[in-house]
PDB file of C-alpha atoms in Angstrom:
ATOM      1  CA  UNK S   1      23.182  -5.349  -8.048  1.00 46.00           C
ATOM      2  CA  UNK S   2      21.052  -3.788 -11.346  1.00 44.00           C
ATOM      3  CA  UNK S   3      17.793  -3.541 -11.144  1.00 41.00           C
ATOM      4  CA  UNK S   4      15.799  -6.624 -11.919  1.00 43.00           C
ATOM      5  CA  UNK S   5      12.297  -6.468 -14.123  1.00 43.00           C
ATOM      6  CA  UNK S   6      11.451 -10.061 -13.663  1.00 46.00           C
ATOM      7  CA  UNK S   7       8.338 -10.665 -11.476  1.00 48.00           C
ATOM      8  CA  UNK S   8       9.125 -13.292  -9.261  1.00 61.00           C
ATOM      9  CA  UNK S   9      11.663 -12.455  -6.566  1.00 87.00           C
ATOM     10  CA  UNK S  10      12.658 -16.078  -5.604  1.00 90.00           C
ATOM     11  CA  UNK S  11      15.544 -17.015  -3.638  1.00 88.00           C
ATOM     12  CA  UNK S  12      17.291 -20.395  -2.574  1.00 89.00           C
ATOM     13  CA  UNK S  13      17.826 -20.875   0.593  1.00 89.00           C
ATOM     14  CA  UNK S  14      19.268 -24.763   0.743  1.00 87.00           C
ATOM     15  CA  UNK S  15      22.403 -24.031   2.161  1.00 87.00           C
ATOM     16  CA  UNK S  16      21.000 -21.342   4.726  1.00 85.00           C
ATOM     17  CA  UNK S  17      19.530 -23.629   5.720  1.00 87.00           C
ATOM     18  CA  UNK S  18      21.955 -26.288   6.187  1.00 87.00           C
ATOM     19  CA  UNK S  19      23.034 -24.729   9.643  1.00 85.00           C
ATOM     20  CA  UNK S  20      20.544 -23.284  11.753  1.00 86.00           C
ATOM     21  CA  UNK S  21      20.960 -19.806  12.661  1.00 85.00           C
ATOM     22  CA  UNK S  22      22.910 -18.784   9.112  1.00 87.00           C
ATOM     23  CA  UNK S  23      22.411 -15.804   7.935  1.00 91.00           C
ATOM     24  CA  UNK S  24      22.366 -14.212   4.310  1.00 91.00           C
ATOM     25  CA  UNK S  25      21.778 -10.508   3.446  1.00 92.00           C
ATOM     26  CA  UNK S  26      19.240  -9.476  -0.113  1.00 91.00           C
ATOM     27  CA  UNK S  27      19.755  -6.487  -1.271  1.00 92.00           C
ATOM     28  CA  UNK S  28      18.169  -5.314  -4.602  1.00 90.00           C
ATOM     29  CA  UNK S  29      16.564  -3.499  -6.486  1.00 91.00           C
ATOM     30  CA  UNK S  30      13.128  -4.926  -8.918  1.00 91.00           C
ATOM     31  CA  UNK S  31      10.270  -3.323 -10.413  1.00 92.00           C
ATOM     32  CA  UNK S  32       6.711  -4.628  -9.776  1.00 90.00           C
ATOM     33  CA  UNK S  33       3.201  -3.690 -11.762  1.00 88.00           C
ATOM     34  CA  UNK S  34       0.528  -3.237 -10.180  1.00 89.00           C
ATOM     35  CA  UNK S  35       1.128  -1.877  -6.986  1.00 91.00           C
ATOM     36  CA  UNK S  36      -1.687   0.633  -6.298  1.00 91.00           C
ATOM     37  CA  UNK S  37      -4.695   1.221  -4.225  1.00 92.00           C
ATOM     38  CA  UNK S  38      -7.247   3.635  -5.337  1.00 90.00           C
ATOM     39  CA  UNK S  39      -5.665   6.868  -3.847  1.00 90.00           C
ATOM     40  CA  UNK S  40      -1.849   6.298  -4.690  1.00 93.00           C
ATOM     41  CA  UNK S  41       0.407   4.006  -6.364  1.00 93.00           C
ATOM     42  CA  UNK S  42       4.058   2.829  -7.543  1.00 94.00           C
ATOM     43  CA  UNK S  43       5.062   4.316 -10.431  1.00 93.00           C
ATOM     44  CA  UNK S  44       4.914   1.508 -13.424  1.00 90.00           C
ATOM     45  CA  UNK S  45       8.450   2.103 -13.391  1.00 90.00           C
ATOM     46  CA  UNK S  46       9.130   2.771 -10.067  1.00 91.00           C
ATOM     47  CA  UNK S  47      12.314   0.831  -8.500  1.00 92.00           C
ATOM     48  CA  UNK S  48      11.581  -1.331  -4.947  1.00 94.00           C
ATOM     49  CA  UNK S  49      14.365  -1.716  -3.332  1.00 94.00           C
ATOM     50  CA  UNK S  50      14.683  -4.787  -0.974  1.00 94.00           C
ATOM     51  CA  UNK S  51      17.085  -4.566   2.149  1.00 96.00           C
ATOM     52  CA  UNK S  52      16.790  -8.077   3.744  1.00 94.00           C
ATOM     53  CA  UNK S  53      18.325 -10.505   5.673  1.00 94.00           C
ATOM     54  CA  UNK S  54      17.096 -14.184   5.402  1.00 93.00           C
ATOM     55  CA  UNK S  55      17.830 -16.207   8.390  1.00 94.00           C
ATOM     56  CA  UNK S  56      17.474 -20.157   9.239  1.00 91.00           C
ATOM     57  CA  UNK S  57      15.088 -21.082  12.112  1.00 90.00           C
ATOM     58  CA  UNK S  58      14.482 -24.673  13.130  1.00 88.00           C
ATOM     59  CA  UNK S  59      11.724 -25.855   9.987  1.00 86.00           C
ATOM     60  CA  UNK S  60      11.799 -22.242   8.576  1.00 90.00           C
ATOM     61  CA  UNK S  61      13.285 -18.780   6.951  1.00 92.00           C
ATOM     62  CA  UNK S  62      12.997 -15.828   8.689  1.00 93.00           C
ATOM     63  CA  UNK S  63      12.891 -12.800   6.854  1.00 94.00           C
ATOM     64  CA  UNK S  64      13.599  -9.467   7.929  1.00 95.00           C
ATOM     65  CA  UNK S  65      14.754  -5.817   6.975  1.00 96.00           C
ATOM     66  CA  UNK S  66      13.124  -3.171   5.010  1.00 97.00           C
ATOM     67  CA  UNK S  67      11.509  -2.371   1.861  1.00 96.00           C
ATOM     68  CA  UNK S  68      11.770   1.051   0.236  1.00 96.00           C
ATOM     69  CA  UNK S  69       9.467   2.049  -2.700  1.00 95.00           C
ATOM     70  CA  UNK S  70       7.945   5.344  -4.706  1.00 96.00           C
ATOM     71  CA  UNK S  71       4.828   6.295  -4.621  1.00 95.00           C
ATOM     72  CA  UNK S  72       3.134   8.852  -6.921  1.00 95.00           C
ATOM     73  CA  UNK S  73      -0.734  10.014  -5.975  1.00 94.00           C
ATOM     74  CA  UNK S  74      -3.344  12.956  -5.863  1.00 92.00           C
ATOM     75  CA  UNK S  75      -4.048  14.813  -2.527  1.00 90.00           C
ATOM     76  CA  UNK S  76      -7.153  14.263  -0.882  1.00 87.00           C
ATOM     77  CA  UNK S  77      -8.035  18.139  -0.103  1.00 86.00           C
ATOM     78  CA  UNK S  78      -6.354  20.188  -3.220  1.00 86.00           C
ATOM     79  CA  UNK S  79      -6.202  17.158  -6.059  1.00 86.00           C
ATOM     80  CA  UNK S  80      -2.773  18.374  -6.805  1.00 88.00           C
ATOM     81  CA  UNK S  81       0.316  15.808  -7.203  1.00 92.00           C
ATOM     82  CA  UNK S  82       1.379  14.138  -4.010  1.00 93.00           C
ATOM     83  CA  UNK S  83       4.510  11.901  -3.907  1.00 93.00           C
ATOM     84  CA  UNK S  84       6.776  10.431  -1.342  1.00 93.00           C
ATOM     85  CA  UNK S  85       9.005   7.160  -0.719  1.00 95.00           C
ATOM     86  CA  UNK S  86       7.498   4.274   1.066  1.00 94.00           C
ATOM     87  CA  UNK S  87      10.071   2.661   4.013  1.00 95.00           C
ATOM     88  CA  UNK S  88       8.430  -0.605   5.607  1.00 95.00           C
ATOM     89  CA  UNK S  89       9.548  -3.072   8.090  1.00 96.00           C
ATOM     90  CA  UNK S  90       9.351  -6.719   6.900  1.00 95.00           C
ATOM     91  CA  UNK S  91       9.516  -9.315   9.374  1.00 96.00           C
ATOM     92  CA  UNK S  92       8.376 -12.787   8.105  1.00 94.00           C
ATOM     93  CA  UNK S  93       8.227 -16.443   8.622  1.00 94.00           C
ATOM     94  CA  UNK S  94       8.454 -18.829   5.915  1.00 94.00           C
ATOM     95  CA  UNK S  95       8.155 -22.759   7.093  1.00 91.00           C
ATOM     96  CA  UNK S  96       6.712 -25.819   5.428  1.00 89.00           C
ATOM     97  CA  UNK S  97       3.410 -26.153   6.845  1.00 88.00           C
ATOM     98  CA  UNK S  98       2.574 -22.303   6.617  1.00 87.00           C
ATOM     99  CA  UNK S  99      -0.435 -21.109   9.194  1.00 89.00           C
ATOM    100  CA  UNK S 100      -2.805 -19.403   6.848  1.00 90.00           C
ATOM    101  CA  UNK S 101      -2.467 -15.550   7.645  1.00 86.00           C
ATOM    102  CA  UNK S 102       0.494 -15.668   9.404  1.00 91.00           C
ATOM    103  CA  UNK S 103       3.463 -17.276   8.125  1.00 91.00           C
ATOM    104  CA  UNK S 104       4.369 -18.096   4.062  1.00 93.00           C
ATOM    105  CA  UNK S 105       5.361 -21.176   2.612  1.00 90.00           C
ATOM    106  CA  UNK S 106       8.668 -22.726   2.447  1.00 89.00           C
ATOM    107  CA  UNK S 107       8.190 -25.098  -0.903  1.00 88.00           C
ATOM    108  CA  UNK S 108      11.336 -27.471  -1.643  1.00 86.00           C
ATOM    109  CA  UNK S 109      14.070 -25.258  -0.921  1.00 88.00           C
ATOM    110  CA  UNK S 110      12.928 -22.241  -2.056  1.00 91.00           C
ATOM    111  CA  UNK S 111      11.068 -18.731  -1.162  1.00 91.00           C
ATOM    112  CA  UNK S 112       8.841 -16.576  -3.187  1.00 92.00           C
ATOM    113  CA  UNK S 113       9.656 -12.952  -1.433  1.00 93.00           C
ATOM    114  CA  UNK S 114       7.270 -11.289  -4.283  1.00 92.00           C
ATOM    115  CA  UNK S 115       4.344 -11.895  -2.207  1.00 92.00           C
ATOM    116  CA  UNK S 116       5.728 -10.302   0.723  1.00 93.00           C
ATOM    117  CA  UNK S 117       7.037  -7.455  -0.840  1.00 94.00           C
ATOM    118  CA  UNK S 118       3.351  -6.647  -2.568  1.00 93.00           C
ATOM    119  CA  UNK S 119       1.461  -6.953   0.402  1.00 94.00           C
ATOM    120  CA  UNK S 120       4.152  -4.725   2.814  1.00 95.00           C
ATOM    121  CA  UNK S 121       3.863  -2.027  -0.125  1.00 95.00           C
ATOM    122  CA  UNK S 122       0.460  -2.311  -1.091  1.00 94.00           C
ATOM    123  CA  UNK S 123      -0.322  -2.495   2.758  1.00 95.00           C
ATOM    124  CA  UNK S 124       1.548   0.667   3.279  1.00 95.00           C
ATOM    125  CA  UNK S 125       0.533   3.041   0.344  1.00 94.00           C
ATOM    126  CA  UNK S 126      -1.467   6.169   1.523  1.00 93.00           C
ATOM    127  CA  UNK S 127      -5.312   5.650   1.551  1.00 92.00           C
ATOM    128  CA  UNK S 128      -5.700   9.441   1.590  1.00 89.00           C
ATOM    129  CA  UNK S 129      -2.767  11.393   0.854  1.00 91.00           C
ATOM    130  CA  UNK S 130      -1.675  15.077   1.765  1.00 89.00           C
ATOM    131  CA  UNK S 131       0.447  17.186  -0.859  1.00 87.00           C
ATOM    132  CA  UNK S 132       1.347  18.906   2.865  1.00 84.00           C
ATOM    133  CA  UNK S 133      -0.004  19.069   6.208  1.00 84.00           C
ATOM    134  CA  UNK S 134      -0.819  23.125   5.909  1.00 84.00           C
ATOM    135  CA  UNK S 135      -2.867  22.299   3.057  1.00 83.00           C
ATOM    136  CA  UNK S 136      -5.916  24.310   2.733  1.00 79.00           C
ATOM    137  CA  UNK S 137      -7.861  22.940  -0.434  1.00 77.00           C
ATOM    138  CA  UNK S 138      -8.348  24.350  -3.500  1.00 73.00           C
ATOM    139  CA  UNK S 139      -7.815  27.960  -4.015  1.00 70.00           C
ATOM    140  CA  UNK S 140     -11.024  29.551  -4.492  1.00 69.00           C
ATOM    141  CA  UNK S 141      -9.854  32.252  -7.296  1.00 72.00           C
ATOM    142  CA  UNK S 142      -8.682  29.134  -8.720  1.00 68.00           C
ATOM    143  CA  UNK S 143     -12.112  27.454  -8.930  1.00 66.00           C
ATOM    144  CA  UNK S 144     -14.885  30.214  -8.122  1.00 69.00           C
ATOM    145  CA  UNK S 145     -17.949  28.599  -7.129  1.00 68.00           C
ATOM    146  CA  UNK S 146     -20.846  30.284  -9.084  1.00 71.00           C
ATOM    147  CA  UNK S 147     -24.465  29.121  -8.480  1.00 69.00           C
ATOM    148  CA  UNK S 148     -26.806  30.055 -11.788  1.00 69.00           C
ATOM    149  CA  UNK S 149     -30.860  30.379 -10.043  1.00 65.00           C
ATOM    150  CA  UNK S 150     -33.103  28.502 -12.675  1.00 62.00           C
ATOM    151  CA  UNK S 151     -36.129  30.643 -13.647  1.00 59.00           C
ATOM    152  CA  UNK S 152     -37.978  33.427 -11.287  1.00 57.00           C
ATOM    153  CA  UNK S 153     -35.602  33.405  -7.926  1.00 58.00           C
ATOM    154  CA  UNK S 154     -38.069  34.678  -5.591  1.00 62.00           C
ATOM    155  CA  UNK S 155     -40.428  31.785  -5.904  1.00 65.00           C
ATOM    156  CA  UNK S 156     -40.679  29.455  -2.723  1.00 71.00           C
ATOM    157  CA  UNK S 157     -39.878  25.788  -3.876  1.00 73.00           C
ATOM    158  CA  UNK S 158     -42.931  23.524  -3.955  1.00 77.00           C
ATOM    159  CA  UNK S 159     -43.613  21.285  -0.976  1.00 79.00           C
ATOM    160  CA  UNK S 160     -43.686  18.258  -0.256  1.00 82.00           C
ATOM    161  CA  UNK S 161     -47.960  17.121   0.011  1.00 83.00           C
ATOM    162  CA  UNK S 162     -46.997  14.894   2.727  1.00 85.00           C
ATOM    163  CA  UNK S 163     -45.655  17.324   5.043  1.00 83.00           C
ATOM    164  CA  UNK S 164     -48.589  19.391   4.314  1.00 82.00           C
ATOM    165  CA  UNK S 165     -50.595  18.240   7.995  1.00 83.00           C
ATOM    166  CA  UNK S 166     -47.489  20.157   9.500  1.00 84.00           C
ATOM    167  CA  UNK S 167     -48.639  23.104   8.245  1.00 82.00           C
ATOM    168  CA  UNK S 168     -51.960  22.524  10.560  1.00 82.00           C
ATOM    169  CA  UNK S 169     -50.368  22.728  13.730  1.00 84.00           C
ATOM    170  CA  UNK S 170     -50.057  25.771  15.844  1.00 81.00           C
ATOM    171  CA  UNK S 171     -46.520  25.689  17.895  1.00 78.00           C
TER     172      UNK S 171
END
């Protein structure tokens, strides 16, 4: 199977259904915008590959499997490039009268996977990636931190009035 670029990921599941118990295998391969969270995200052209198996229930699909994807980010402690591959466990229900939360709707004789995949991958993106776990930080000939003193550096800096009865006790 080639790689799809259409957005919805929608899949017909009539004659799985048919016999309860039937099972049917997905395997492929789409690419999906907007899959980010402010720390990381899938690269705009980033393949997610879908390794499924759909299975009939009594008044249902379940799905289950995996879903691998790229990710591309910045690490939290040095800001240099992180990136990594995303492997997440799907298991989901989808069944006509869908419990809000829970399970997804089963409309006709159809299922919209594209809302699964999102939320497993968007779910499972790093909120605060590491380029490596021995990561120190920046390197500080890299980025010397110079302080410049404004004006005469021995003056004391000017307090605060209200503070000022402080001053009255004797400790």
């Amino acid at each position: 199977p080639g790689v799809s670029r259409r957005a919805g990921l929608v899949e017909h599941v009539a004659e799985l259904r048919r016999h309860l118990g039937t099972r049917r295998e997905v395997e492929r391969s789409v690419v999906l915008d907007e899959l980010s969270v402010p720390s990381a995200s899938v690269p705009a052209d980033g393949e997610v590959r879908l390794h499924l198996v759909l299975e009939s229930i009594f008044d249902g699909v379940v799905v289950s499997g995996r879903v691998e994807a790229p990710f591309v980010g910045e690490c939290r402690r040095c800001l240099g490039p992180v990136q990594g591959v995303l492997d997440v466990d799907v298991r989901e229900v989808f069944e006509r009268s869908p419990t809000d939360g829970e399970t997804w709707p089963l409309v006709g004789d159809d299922i919209d996977l594209e809302p699964v995949v999102r939320e497993a991958v968007v779910l499972s993106l790093p909120l605060a990636p590491l380029c490596g776990e021995d990561c120190l930080g920046p390197a500080p000939e890299a980025y010397p931190a110079t302080v410049e003193p404004d004006g005469d550096v021995a003056a004391e800096p000017a307090r605060d009035p209200r503070w000022a009865a402080l001053d009255e006790l004797d400790l």
